[in-house]
mmCIF file of C-alpha atoms in Angstrom:
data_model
loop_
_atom_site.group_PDB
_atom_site.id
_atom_site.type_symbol
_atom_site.label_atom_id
_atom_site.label_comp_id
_atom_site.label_asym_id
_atom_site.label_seq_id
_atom_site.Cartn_x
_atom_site.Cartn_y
_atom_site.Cartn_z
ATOM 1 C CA UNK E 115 52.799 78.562 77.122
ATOM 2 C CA UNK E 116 49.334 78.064 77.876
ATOM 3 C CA UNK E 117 49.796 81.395 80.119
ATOM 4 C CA UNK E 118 50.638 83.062 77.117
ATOM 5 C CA UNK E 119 48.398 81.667 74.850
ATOM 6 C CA UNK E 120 45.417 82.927 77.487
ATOM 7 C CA UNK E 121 46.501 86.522 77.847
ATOM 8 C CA UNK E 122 46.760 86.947 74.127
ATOM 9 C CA UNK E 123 42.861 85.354 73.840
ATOM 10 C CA UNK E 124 42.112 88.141 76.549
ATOM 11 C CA UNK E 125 44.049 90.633 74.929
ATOM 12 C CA UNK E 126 42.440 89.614 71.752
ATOM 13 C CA UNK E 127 39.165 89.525 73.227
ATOM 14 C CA UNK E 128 39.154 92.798 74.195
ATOM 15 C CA UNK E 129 40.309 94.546 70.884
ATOM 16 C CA UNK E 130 36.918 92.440 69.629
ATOM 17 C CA UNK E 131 34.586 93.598 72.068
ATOM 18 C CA UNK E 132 35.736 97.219 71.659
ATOM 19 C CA UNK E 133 35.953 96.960 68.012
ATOM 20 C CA UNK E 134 32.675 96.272 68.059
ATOM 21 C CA UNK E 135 30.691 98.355 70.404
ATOM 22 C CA UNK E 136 32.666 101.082 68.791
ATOM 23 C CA UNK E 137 31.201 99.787 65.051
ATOM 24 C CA UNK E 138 27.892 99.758 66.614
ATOM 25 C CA UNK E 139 27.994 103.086 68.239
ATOM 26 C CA UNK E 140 29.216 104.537 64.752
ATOM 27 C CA UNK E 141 25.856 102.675 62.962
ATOM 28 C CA UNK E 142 23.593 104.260 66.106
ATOM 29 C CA UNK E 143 24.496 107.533 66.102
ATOM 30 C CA UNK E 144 23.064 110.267 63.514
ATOM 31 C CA UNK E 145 25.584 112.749 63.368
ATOM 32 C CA UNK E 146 28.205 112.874 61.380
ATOM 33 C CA UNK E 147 30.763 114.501 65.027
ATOM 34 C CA UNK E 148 29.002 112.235 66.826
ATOM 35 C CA UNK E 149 30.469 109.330 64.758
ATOM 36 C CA UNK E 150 33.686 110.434 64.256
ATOM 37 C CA UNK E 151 34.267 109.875 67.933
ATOM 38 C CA UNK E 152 34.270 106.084 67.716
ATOM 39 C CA UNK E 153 37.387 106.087 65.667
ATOM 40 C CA UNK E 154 39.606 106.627 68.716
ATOM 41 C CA UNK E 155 38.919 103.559 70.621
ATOM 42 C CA UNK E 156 39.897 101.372 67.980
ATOM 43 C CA UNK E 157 43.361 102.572 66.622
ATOM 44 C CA UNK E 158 44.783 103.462 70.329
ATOM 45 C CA UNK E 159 43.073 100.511 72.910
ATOM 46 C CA UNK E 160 41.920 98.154 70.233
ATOM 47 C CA UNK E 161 45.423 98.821 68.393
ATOM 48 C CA UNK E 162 47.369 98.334 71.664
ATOM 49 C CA UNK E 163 45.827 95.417 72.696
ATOM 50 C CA UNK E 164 46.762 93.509 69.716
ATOM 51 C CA UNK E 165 50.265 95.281 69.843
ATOM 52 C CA UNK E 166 50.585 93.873 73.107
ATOM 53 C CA UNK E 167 49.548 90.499 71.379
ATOM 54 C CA UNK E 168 52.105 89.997 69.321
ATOM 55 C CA UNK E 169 54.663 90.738 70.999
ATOM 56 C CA UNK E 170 53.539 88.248 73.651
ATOM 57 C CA UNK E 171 53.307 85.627 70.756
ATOM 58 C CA UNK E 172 55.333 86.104 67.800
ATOM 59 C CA UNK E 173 59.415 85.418 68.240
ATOM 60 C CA UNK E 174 60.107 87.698 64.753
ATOM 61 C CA UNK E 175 61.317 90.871 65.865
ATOM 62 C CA UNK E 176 60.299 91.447 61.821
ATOM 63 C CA UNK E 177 56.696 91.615 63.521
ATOM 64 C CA UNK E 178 57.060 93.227 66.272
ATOM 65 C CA UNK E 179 58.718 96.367 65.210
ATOM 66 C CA UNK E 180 56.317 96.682 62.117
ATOM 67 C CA UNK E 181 53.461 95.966 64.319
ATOM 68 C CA UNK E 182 54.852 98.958 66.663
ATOM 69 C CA UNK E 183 55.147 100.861 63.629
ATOM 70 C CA UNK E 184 51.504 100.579 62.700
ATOM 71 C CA UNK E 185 49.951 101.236 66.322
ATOM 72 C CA UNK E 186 51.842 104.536 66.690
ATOM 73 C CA UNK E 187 51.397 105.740 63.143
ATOM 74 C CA UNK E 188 47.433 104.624 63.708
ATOM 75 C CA UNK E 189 46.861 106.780 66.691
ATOM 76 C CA UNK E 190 49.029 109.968 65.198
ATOM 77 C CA UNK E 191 47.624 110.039 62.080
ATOM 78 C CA UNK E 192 43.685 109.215 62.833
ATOM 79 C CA UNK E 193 43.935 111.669 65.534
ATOM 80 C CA UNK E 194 45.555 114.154 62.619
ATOM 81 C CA UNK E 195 42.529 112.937 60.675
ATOM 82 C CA UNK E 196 39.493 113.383 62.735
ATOM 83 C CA UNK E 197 40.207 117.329 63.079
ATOM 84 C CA UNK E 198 40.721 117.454 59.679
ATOM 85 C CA UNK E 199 37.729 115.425 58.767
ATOM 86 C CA UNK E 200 35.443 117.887 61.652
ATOM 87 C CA UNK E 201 36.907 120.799 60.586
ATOM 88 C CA UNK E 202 36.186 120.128 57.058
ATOM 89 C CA UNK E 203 32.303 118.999 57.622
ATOM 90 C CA UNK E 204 31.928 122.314 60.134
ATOM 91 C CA UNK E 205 33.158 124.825 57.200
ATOM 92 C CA UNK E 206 31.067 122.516 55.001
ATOM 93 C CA UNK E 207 27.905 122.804 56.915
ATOM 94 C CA UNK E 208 28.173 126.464 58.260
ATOM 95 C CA UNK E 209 30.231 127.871 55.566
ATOM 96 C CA UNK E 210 32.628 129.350 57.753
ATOM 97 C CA UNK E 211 35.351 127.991 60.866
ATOM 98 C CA UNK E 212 35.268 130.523 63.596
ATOM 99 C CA UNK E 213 32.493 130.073 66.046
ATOM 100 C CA UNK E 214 29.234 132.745 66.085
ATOM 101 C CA UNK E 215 27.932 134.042 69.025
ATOM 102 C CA UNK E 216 25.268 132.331 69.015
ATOM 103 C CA UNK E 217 26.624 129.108 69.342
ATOM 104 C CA UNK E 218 27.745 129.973 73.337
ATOM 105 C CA UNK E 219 31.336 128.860 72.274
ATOM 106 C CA UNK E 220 34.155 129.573 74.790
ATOM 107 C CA UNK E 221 37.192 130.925 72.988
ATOM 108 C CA UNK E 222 40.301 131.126 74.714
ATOM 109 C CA UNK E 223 41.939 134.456 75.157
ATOM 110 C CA UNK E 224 38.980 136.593 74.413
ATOM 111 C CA UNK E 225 37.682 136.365 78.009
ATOM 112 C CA UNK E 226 35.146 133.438 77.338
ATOM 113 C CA UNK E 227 33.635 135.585 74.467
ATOM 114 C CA UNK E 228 32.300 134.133 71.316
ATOM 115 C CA UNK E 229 33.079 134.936 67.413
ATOM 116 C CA UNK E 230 36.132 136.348 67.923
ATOM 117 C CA UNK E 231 39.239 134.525 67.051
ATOM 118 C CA UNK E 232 42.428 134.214 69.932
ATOM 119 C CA UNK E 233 44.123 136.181 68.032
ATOM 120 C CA UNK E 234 42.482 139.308 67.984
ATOM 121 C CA UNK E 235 43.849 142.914 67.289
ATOM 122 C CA UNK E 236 44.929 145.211 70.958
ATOM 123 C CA UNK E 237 43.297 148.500 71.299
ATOM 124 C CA UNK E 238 46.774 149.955 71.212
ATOM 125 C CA UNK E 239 47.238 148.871 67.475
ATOM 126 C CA UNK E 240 46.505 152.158 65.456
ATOM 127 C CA UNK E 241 44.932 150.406 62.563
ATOM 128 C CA UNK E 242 42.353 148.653 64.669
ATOM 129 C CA UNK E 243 41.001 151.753 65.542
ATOM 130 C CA UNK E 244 37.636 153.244 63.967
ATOM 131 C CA UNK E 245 36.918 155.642 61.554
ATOM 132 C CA UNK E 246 34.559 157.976 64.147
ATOM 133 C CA UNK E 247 37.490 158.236 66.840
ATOM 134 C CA UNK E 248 36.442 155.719 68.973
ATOM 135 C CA UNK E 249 38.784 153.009 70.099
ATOM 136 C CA UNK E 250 37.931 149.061 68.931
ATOM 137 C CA UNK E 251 36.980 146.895 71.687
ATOM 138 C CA UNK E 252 39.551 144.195 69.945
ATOM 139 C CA UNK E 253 36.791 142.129 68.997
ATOM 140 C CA UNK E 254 36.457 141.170 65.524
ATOM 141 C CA UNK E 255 33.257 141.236 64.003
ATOM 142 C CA UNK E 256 32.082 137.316 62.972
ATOM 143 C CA UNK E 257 31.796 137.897 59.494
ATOM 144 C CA UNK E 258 31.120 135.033 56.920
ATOM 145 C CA UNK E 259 34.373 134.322 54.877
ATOM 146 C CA UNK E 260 34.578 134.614 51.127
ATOM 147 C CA UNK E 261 34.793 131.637 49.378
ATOM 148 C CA UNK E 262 38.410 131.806 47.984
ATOM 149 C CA UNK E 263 39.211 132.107 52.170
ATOM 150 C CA UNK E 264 38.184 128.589 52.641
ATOM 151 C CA UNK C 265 27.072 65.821 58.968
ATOM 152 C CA UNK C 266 26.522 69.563 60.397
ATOM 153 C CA UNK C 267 29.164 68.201 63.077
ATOM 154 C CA UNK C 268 31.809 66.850 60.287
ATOM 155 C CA UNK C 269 31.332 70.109 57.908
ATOM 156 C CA UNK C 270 32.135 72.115 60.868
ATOM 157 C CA UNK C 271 35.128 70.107 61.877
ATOM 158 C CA UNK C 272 36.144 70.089 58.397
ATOM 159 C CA UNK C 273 35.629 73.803 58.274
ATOM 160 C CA UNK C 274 37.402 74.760 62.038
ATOM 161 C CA UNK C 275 40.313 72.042 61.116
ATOM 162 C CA UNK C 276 42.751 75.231 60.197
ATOM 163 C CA UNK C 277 41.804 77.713 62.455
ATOM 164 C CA UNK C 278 43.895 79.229 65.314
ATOM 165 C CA UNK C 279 42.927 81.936 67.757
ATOM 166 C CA UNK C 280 44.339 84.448 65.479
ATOM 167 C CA UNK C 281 42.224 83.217 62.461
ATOM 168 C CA UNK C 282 39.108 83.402 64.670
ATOM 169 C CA UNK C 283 39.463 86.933 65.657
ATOM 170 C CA UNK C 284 40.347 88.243 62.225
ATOM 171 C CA UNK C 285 36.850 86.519 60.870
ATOM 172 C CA UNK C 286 35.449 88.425 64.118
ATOM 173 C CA UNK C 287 37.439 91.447 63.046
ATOM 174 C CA UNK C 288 36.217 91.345 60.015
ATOM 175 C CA UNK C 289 32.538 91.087 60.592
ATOM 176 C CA UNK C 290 32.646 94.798 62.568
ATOM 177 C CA UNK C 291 33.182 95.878 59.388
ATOM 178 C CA UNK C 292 29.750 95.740 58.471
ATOM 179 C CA UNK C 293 28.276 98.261 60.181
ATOM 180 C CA UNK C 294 30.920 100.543 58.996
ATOM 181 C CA UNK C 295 29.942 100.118 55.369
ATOM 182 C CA UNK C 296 26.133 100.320 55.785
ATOM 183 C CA UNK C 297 26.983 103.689 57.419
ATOM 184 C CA UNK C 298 29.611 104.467 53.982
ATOM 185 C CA UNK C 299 26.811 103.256 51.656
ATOM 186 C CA UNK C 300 24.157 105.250 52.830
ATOM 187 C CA UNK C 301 23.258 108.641 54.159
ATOM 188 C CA UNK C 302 25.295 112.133 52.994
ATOM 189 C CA UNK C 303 28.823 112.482 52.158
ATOM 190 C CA UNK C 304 29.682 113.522 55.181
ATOM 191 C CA UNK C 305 28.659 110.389 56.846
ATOM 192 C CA UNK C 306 30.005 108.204 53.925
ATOM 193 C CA UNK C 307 33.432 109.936 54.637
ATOM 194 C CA UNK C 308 33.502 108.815 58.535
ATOM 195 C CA UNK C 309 32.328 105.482 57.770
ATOM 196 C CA UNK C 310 35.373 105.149 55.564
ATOM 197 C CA UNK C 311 37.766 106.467 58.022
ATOM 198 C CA UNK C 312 36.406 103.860 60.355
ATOM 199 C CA UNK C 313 36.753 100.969 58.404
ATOM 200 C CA UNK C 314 40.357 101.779 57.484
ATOM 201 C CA UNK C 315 41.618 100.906 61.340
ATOM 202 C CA UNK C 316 39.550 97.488 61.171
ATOM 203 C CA UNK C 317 40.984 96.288 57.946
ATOM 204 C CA UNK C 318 44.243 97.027 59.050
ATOM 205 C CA UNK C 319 43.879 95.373 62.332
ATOM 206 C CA UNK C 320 41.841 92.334 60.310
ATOM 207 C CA UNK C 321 45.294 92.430 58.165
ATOM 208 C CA UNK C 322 47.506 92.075 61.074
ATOM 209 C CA UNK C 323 45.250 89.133 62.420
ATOM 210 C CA UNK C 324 45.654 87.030 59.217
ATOM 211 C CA UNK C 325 49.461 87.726 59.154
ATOM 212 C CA UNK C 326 49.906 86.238 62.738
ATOM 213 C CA UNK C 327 46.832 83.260 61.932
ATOM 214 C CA UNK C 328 48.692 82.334 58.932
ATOM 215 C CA UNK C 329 52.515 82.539 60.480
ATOM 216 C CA UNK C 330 53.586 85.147 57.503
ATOM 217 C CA UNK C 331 55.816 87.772 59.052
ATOM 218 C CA UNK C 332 56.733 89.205 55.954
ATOM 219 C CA UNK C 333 53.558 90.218 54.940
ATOM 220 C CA UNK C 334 53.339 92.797 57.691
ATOM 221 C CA UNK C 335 54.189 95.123 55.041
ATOM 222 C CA UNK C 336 50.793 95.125 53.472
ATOM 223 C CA UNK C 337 49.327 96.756 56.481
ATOM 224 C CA UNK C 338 52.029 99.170 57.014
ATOM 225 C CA UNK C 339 51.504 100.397 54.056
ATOM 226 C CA UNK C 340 48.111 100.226 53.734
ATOM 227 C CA UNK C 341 48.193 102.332 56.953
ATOM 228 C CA UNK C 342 50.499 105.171 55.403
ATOM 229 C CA UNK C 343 48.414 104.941 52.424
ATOM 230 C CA UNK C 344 45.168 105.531 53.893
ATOM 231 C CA UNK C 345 46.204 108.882 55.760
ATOM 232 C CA UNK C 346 47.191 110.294 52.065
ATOM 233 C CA UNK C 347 43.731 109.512 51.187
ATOM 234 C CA UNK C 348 42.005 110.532 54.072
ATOM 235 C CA UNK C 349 43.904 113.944 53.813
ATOM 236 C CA UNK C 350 42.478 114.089 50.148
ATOM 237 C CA UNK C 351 38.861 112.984 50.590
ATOM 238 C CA UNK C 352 38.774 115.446 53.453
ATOM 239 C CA UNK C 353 40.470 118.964 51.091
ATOM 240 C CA UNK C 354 37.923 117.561 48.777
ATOM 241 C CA UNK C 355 34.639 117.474 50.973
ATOM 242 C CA UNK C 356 35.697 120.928 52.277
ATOM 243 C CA UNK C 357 35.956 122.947 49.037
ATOM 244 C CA UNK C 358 33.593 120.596 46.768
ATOM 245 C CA UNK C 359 29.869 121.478 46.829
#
């Protein structure tokens, strides 16, 4: 008992401590991607930890399951959240979602080449081709999107 | 007399009570950052806090020996990715 009861104050200590370095790295840093980081820690080790808790502690198996329930939809859904919650501050920022060239962005499948999205049209494709003859280079210009795109 | 109020105070608490008050506390710095600064800021400081209240939830639930009440988190938990989903469609198209 007294085994138990001291690996759930550890277990509990540590979804404190990282609660709260994570609470005070979200109120030091100045950037809104920068913050959005610290959510991670808390639903998956912070979350786990006091999963692990209860279970250790609490004879329902009314808790435990709902307790499971709410670490794994925590992780899934924040981690669901944070690239919607980036990818909506990026297009809000910049006005667009595609990377420029000038932001040095690596994009994969467009042989480390910036402002072109993955999925860009072959030089075999008929329509990609330009009006004075000469074949595309399957690069898509960056161009800024309208605002019914968005 | 500081030593009796605090007895009287402490007389209820178990380990799980303790770390939901500590729980609770983290949430500070989560609202000063969701009270101040730009929406964009105000939107992750919400999505932060939503985590800790749950876990601050779950803490009371187990201090206070209320299994059935671990439907209030669970909910809350579902709940809050609807609303994240909408506060983020929202900061994306609204100027």
């Amino acid at each position: 008992m007294v085994h138990h009861f001291a690996v759930t104050a550890s277990l509990l200590a540590i979804a404190l401590v990282v609660v709260w370095l994570c609470s005070l790295g979200l109120w030091a840093m100045r950037d809104p991607f920068q913050r959005l980081q610290f959510n991670s820690p808390v639903v998956t080790i912070a979350a786990f930890c006091v999963l692990v808790a209860v279970w250790l502690e609490d004879p329902a198996w009314q808790s435990k399951i709902k307790m499971t329930i709410i670490a794994v939809l925590l992780a899934v859904m924040n981690s669901v959240l944070s690239h919607g919650t980036a990818r909506a501050i990026r297009i809000r920022q910049l006005d667009r979602w595609p990377p420029s060239p000038d932001e040095k962005i690596p994009v994969y499948g467009n042989k480390g080449i910036a402002g072109a999205p993955p999925f860009a049209p072959r030089d075999s494709d008929p329509s990609s081709a330009s009006s004075s003859g000469k074949p595309s280079s399957g690069k898509r210009s960056s161009r800024k999107p309208s605002s019914g795109e968005r | 007399m500081i030593e009796r109020w605090l007895q009287l105070a402490t007389s209820g608490m178990n380990l799980w009570l303790w770390a939901a008050l500590a729980m609770l506390l983290a949430v500070a710095p989560a609202g000063i950052v969701a009270f101040r600064g730009n929406v964009e800021d105000r939107l992750v400081g919400l999505e932060f806090a939503t985590p800790i209240i749950v876990l601050f939830l779950v803490l009371l639930i187990e201090g206070f020996n209320h299994p059935a009440f671990f439907d209030l988190p669970l909910t809350l938990t579902m709940l809050s990715f609807g609303s994240g989903i909408v506060f983020v469609r929202f900061l994306q198209r609204w100027e």
